[in-house]
PDB file of C-alpha atoms in Angstrom:
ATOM      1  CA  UNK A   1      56.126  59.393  79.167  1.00 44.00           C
ATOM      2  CA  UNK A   2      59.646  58.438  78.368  1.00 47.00           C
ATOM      3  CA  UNK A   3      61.614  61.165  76.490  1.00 44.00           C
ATOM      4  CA  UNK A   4      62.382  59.700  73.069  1.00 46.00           C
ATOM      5  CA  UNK A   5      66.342  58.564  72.828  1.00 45.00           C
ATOM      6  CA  UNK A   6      67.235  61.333  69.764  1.00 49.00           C
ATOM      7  CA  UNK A   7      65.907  64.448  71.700  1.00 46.00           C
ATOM      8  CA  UNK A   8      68.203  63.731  74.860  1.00 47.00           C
ATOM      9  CA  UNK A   9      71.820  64.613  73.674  1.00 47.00           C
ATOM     10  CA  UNK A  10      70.009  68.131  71.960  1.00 47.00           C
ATOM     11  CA  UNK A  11      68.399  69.074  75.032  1.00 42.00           C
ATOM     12  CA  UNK A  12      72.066  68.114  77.324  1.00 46.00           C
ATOM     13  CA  UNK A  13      73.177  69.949  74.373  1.00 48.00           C
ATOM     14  CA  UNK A  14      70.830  73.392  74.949  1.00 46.00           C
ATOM     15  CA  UNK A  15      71.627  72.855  78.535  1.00 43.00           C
ATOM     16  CA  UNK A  16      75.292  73.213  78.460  1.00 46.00           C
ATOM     17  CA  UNK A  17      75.181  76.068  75.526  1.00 47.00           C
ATOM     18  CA  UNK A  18      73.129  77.988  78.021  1.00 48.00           C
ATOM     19  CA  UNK A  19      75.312  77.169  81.028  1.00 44.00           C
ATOM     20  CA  UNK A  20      78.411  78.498  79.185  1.00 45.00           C
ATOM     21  CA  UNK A  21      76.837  81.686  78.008  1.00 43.00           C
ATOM     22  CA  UNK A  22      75.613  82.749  81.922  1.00 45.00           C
ATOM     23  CA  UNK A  23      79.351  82.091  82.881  1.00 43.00           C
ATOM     24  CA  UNK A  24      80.195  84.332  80.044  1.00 43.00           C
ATOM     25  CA  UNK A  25      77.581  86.724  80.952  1.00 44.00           C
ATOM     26  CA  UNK A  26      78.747  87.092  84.017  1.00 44.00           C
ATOM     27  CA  UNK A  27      82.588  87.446  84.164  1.00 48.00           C
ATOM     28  CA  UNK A  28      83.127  88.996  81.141  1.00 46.00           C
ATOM     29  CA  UNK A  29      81.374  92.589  82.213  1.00 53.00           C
ATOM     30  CA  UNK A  30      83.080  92.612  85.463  1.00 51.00           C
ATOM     31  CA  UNK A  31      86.613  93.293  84.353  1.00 52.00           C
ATOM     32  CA  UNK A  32      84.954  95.577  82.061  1.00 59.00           C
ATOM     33  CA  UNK A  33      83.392  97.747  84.956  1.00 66.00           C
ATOM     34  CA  UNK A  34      86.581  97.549  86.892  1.00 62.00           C
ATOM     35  CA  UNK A  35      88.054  99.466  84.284  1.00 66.00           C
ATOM     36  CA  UNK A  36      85.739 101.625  83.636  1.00 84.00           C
ATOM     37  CA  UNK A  37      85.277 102.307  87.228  1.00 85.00           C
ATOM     38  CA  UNK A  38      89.334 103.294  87.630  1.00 84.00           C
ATOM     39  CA  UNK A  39      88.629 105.512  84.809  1.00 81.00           C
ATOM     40  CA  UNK A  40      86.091 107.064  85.294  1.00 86.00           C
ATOM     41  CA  UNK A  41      87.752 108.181  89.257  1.00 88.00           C
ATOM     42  CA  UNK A  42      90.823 108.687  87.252  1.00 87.00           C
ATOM     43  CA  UNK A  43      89.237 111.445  85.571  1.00 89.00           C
ATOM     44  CA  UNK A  44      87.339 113.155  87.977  1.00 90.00           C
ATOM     45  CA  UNK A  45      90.162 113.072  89.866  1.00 89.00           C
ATOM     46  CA  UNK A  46      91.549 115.559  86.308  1.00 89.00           C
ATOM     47  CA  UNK A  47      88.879 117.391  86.581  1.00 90.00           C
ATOM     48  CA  UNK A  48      88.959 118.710  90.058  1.00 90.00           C
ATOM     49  CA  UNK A  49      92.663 119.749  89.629  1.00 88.00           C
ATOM     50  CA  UNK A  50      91.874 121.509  86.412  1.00 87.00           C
ATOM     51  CA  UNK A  51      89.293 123.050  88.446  1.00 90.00           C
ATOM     52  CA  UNK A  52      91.623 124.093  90.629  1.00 91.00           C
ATOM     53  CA  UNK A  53      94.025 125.562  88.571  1.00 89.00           C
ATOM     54  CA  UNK A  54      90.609 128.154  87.369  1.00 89.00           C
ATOM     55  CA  UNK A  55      91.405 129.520  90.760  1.00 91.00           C
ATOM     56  CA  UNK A  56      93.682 132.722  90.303  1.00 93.00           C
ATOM     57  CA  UNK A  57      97.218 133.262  91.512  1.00 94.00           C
ATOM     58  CA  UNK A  58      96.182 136.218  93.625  1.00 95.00           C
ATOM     59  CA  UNK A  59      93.987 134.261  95.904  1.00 95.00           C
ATOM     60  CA  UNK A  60      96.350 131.628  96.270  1.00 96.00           C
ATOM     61  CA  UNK A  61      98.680 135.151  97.398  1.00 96.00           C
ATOM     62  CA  UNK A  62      95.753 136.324  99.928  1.00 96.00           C
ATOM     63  CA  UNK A  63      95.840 132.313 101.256  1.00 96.00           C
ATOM     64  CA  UNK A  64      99.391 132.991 102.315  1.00 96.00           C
ATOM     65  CA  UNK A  65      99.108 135.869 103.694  1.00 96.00           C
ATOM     66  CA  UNK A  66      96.391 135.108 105.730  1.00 95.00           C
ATOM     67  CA  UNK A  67      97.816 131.562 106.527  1.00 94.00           C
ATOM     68  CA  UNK A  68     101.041 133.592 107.591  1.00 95.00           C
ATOM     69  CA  UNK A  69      99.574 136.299 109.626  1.00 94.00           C
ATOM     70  CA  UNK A  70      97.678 134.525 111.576  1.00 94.00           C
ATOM     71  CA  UNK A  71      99.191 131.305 112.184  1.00 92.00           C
ATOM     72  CA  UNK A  72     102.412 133.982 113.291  1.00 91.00           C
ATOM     73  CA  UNK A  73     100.190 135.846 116.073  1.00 90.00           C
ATOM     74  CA  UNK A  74      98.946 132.090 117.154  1.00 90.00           C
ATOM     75  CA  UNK A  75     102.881 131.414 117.058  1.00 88.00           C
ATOM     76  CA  UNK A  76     103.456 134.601 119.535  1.00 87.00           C
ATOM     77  CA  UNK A  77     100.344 135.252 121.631  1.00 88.00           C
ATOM     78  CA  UNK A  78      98.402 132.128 121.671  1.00 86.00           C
ATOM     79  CA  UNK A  79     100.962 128.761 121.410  1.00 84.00           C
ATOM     80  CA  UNK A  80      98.815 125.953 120.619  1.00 85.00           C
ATOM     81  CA  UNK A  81      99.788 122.367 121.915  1.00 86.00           C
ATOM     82  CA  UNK A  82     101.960 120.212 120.227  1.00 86.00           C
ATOM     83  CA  UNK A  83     101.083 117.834 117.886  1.00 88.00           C
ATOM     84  CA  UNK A  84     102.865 115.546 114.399  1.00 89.00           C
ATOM     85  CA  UNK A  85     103.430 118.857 113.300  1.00 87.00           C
ATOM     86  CA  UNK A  86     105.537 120.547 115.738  1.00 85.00           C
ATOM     87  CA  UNK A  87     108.185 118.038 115.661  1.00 88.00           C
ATOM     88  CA  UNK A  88     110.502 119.091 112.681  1.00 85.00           C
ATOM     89  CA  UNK A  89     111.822 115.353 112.368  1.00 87.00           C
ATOM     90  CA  UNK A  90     108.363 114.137 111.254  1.00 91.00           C
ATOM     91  CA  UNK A  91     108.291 112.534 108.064  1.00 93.00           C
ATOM     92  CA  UNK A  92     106.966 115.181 105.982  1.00 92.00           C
ATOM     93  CA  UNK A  93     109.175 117.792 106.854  1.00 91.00           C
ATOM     94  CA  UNK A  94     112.344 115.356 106.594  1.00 89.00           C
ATOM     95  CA  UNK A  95     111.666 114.178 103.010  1.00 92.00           C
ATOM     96  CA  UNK A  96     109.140 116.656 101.484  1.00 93.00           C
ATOM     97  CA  UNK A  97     109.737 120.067 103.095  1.00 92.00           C
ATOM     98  CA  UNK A  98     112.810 120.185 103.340  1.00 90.00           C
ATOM     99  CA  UNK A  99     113.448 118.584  99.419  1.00 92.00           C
ATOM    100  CA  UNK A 100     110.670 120.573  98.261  1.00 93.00           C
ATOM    101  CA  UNK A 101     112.670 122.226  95.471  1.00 94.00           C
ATOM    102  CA  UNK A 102     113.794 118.832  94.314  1.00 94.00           C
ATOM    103  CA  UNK A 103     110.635 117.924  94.290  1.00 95.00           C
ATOM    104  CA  UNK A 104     109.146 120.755  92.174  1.00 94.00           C
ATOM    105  CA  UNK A 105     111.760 120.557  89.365  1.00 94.00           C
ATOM    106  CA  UNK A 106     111.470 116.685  89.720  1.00 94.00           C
ATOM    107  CA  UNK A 107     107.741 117.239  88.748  1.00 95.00           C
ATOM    108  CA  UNK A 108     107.418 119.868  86.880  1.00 93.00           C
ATOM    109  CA  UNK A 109     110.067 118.942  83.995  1.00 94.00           C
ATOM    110  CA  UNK A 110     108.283 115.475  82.805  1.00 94.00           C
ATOM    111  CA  UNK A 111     105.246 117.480  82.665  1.00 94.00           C
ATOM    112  CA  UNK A 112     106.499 120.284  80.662  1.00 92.00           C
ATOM    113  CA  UNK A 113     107.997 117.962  78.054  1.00 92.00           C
ATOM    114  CA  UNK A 114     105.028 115.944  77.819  1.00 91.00           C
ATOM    115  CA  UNK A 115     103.125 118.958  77.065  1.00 89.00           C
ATOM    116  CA  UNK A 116     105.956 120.069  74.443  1.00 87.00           C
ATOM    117  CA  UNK A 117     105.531 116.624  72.788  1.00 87.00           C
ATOM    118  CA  UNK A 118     101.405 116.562  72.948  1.00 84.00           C
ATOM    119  CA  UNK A 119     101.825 120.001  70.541  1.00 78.00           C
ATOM    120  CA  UNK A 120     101.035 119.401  66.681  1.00 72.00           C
ATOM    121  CA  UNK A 121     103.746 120.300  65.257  1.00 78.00           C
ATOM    122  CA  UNK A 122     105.961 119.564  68.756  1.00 77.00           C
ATOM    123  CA  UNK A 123     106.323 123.478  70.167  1.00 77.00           C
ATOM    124  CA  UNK A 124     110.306 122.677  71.144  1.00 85.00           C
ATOM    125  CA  UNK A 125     110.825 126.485  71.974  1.00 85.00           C
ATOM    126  CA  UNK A 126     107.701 126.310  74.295  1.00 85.00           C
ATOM    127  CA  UNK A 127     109.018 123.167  76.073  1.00 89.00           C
ATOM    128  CA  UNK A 128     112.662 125.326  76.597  1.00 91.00           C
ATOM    129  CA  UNK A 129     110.798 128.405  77.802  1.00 91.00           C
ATOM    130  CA  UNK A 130     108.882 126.303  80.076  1.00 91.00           C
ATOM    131  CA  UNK A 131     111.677 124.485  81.222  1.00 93.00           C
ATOM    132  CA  UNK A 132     113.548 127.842  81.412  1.00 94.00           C
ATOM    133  CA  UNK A 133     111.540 128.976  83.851  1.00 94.00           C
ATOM    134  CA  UNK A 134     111.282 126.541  86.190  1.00 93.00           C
ATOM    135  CA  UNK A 135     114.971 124.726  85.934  1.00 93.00           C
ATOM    136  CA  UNK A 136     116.607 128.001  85.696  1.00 94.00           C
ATOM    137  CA  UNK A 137     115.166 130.863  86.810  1.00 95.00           C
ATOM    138  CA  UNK A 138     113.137 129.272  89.622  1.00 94.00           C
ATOM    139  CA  UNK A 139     116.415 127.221  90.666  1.00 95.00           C
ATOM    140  CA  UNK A 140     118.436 131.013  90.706  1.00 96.00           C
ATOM    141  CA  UNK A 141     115.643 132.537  92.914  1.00 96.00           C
ATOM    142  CA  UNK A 142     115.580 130.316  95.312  1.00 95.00           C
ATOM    143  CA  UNK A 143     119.392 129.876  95.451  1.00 95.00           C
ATOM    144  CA  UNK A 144     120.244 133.293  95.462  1.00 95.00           C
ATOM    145  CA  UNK A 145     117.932 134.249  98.196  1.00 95.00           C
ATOM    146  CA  UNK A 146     118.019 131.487 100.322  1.00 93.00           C
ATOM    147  CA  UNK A 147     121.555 129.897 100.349  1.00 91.00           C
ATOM    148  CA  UNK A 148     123.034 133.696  99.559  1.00 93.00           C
ATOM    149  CA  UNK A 149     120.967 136.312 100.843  1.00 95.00           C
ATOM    150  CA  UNK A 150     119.196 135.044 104.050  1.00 94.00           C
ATOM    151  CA  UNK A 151     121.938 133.519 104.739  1.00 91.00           C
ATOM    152  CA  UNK A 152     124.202 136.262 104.616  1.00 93.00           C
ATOM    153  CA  UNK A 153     121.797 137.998 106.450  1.00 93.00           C
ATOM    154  CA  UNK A 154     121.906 135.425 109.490  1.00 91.00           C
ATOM    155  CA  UNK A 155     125.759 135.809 109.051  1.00 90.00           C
ATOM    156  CA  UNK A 156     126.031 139.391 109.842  1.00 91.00           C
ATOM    157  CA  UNK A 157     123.608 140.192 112.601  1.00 89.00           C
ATOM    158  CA  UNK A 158     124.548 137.109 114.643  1.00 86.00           C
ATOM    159  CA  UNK A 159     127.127 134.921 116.566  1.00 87.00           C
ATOM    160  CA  UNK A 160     127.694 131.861 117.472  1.00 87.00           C
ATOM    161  CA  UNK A 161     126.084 130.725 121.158  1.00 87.00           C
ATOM    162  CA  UNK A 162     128.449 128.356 122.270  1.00 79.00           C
ATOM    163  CA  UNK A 163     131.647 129.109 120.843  1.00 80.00           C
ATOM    164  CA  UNK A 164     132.485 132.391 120.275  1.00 80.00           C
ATOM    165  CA  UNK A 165     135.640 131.213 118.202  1.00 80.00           C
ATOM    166  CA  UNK A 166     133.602 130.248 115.563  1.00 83.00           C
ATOM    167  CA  UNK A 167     132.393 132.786 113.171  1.00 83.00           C
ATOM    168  CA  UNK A 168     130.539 131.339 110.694  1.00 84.00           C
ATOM    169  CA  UNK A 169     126.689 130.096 110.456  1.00 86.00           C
ATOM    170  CA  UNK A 170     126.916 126.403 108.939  1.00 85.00           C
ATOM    171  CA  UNK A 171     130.793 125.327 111.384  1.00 86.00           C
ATOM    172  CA  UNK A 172     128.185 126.368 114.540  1.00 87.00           C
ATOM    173  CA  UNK A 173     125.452 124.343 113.742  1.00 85.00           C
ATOM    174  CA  UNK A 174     128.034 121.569 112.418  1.00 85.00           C
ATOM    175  CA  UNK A 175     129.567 121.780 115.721  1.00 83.00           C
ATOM    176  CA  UNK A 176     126.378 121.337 117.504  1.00 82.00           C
ATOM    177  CA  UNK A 177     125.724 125.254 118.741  1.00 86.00           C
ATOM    178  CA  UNK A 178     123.231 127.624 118.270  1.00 85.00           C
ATOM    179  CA  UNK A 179     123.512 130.898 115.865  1.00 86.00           C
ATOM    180  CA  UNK A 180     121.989 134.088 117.104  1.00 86.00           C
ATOM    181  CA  UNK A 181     120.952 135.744 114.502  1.00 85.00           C
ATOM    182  CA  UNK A 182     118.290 137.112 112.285  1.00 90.00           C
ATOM    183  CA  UNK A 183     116.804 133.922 110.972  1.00 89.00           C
ATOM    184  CA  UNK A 184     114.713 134.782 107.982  1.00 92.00           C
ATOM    185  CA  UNK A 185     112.160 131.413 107.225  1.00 92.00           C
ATOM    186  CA  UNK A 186     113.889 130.142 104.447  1.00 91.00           C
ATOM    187  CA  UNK A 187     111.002 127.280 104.603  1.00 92.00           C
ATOM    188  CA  UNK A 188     108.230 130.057 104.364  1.00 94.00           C
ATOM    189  CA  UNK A 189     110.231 131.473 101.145  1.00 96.00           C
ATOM    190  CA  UNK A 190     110.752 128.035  99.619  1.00 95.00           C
ATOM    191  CA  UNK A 191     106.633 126.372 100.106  1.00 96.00           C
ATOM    192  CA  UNK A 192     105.281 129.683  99.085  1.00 97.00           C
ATOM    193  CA  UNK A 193     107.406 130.142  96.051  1.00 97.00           C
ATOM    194  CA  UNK A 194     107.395 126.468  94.956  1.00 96.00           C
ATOM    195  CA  UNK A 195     103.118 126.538  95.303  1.00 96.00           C
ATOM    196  CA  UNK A 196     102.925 129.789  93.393  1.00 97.00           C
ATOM    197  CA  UNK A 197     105.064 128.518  90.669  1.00 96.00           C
ATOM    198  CA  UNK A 198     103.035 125.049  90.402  1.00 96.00           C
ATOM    199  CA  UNK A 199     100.418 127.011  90.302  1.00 95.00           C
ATOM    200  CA  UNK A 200     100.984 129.448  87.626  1.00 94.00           C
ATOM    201  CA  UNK A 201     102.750 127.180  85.284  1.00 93.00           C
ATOM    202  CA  UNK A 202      99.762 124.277  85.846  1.00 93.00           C
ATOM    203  CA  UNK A 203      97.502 126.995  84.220  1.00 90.00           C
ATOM    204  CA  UNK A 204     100.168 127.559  81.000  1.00 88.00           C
ATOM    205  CA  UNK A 205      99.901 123.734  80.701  1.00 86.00           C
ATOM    206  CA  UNK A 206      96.214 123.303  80.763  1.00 80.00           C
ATOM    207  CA  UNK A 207      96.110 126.771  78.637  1.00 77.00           C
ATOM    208  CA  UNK A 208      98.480 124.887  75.655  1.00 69.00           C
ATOM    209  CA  UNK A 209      96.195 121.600  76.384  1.00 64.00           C
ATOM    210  CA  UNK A 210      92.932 123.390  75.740  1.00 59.00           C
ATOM    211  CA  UNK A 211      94.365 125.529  72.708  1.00 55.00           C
ATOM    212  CA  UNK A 212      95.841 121.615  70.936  1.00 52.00           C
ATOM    213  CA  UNK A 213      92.704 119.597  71.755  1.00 47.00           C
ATOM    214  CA  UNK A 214      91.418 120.375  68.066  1.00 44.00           C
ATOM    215  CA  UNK A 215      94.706 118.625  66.926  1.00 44.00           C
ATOM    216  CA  UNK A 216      93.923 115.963  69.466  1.00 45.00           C
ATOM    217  CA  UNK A 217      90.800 115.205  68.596  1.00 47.00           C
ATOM    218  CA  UNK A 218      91.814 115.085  64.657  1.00 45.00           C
ATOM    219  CA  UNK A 219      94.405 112.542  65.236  1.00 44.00           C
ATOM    220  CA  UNK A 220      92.718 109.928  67.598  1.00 46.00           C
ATOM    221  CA  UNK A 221      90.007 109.673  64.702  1.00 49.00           C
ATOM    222  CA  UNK A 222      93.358 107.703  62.914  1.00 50.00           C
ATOM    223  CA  UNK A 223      93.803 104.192  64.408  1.00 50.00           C
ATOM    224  CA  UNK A 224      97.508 104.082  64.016  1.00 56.00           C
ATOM    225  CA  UNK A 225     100.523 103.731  66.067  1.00 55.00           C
ATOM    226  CA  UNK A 226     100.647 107.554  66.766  1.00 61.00           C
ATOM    227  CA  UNK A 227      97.086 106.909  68.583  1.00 65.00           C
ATOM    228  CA  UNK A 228      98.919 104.930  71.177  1.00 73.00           C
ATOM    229  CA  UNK A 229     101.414 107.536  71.530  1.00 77.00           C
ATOM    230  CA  UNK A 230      99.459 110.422  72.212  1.00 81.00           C
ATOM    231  CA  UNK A 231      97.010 108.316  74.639  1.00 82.00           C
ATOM    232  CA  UNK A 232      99.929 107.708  76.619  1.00 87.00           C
ATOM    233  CA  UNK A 233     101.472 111.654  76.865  1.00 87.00           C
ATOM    234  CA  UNK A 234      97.791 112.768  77.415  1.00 89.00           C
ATOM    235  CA  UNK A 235      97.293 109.874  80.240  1.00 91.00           C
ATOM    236  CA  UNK A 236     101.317 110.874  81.626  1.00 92.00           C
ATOM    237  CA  UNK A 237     100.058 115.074  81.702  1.00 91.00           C
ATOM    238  CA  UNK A 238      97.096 114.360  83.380  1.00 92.00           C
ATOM    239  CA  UNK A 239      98.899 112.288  86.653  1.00 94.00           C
ATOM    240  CA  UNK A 240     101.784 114.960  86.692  1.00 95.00           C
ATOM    241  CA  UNK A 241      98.976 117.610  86.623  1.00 94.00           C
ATOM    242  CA  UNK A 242      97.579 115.516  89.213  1.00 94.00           C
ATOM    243  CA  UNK A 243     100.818 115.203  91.665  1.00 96.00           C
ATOM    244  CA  UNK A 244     101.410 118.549  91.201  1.00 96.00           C
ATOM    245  CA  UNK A 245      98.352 119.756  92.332  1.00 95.00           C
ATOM    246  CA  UNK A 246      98.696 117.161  95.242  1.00 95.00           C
ATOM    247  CA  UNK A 247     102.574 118.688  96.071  1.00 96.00           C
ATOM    248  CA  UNK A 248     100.633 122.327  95.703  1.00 96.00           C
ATOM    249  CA  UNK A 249      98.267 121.277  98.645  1.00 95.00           C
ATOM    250  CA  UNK A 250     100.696 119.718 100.580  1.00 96.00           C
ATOM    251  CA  UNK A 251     102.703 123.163 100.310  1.00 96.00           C
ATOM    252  CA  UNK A 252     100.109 125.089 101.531  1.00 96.00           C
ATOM    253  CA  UNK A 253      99.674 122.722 104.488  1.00 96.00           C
ATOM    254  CA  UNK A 254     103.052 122.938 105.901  1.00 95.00           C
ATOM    255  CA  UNK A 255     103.503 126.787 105.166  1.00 95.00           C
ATOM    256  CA  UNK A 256     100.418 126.875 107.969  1.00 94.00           C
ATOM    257  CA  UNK A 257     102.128 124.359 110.133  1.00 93.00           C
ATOM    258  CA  UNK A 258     105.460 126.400 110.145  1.00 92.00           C
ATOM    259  CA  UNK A 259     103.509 130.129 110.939  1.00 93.00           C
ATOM    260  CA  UNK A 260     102.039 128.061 114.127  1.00 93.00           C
ATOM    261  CA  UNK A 261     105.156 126.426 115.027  1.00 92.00           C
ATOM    262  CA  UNK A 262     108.053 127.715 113.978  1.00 90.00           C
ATOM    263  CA  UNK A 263     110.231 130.834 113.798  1.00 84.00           C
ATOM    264  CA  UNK A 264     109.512 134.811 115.227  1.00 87.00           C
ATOM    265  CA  UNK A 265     107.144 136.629 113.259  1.00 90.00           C
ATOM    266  CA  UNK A 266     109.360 139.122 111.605  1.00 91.00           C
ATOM    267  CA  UNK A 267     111.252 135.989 110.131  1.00 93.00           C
ATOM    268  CA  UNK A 268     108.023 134.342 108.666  1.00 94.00           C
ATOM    269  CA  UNK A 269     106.333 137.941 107.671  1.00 94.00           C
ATOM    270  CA  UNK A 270     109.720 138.343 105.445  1.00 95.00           C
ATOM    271  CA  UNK A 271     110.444 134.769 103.898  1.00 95.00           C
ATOM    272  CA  UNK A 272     106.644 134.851 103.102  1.00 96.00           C
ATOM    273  CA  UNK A 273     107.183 138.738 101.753  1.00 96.00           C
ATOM    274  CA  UNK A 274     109.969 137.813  99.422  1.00 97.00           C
ATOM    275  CA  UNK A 275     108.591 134.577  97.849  1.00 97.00           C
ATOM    276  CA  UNK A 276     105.872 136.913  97.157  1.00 97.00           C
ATOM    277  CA  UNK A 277     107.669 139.922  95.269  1.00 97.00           C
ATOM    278  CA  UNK A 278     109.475 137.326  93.662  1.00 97.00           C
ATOM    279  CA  UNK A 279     106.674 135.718  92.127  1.00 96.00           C
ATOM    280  CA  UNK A 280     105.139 138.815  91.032  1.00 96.00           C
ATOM    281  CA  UNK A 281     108.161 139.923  89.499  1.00 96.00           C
ATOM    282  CA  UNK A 282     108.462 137.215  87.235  1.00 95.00           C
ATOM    283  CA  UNK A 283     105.347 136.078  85.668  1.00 95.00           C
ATOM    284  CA  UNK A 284     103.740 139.634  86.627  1.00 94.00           C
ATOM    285  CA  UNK A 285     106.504 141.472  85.179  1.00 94.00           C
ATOM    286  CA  UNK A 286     109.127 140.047  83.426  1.00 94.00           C
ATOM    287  CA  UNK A 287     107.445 136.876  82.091  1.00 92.00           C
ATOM    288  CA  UNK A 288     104.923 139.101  79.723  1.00 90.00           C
ATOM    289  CA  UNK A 289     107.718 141.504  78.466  1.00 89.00           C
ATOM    290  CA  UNK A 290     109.138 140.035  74.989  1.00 84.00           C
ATOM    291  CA  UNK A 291     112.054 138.088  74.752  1.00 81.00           C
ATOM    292  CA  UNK A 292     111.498 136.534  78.401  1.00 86.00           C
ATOM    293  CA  UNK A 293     110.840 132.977  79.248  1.00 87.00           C
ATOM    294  CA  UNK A 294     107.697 133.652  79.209  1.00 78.00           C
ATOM    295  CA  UNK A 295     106.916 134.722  75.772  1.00 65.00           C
ATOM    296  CA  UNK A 296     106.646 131.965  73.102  1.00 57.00           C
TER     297      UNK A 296
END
């Protein structure tokens, strides 16, 4: 039976309304999920470097140490083949290892100020500890024993092999000669240093986070232009936390690369040695007396 002429447009009608809501249906959730999806990985990604930073310093120590030792006797006694690693032109040690200072502070000082700026009130005298200890004491330990004493070191119990005529360190390797002398691992010192200080001041940072989240909390209830603001410094601490845990890792990696392929053992044992004291001195030592950097 014919379908009578009014009920034809209302039923095209019906037809097209429910066309329109299935194409609704089905793109709008998707760019939804996306999102949801990157944040969700963005997150757990967080949470496994806060979970790292539970681990304590002293086992990081005990890593390096037995990283060191080891990796040394393989160095000695048992050479292993060469691989991306031996070569000390690959990419990693040509624009991470050796910048890995630069690359610490470079880090490190966005982070600190973001956590500064996440405090309610803003903490500015725990941002300028923070960065106290990292721009300026961290940058005079590794200056002063690298560039000054290792390298005065080298200087005095060496010559040049060669040309005898030149008596200092940096004109024979400028000139393309070798320098016989005691070679401490300025590389060990610098990895193991830089890692224990990421790691150390990564657990002030998520310390200060988890004493403010109260604060936090309070002031996302308020949807204002401040909310913004503080989504963004939370979102910037957690990807610096996240690099920095990264750089940490990679640290650790080429500290064990250069015990199996580089340097004598005495000149790893004491690079490694040093980094370590130093650490200990400051945030062992120093850092909890009052009136140090790292009292607040």
């Amino acid at each position: 039976m014919p379908l009578p002429v009014d009920s034809e447009p209302h039923i095209r009608q019906r037809m097209s309304s429910n066309s329109s809501q299935q194409t609704v249906g089905v793109d709008t959730p998707v760019a939804d999920t996306e999102g949801t999806i990157c944040d969700e990985l963005f997150e757990l990604l967080y949470n496994i470097t806060v979970a790292i930073t539970h681990v304590t310093t002293l086992h990081i120590v005990k890593f390096f140490c037995v990283s060191v030792t080891i990796g040394s006797f393989m160095y000695e006694f048992f050479p292993i083949r060469e691989s991306y690693f031996s070569n000390k032109h690959n990419f990693l040690n040509q624009y991470f290892v050796k910048l890995a200072w630069g690359w610490t502070m470079a880090l490190h000082t966005p982070l600190i100020i973001t956590t500064g700026l996440l405090q309610t009130p803003v903490n500015f005298l725990q941002t300028a500890m923070g960065l106290s200890r990292v721009l300026l004491v961290g940058t005079t330990v590794w200056f002063g024993w690298v560039e000054i004493v290792f390298h005065w070191v080298m200087q005095m119990t060496g010559s040049c092999i060669g040309d005898e005529n030149l008596t200092d360190v940096r004109s024979c390797f400028k000139a393309g000669h070798h320098w016989d002398g005691f070679d401490i691992s300025g590389h060990c010192f610098l990895l193991i240093y830089s890692a224990l200080l990421i790691h150390e001041e990564l657990r002030i940072v998520h310390q200060s986070s988890t004493q403010t989240k109260p604060s936090l909390d309070a002031v996302a209830e308020k949807q204002t232009s401040k909310e913004n603001k503080k989504d963004k410094l939370i979102f910037l601490q957690k990807f610096f936390t996240i690099l920095l845990i990264l750089l940490e890792c990679l640290w650790m990696l080429m500290v064990s690369m250069t015990a199996v392929y580089f340097h004598a053992l005495s000149h790893k044992l004491i690079g490694a040695g040093v980094a370590i004291l130093s650490w200990h001195v400051t945030y062992n030592i120093w850092y909890k007396m009052s009136l140090s950097p790292g009292s607040s």
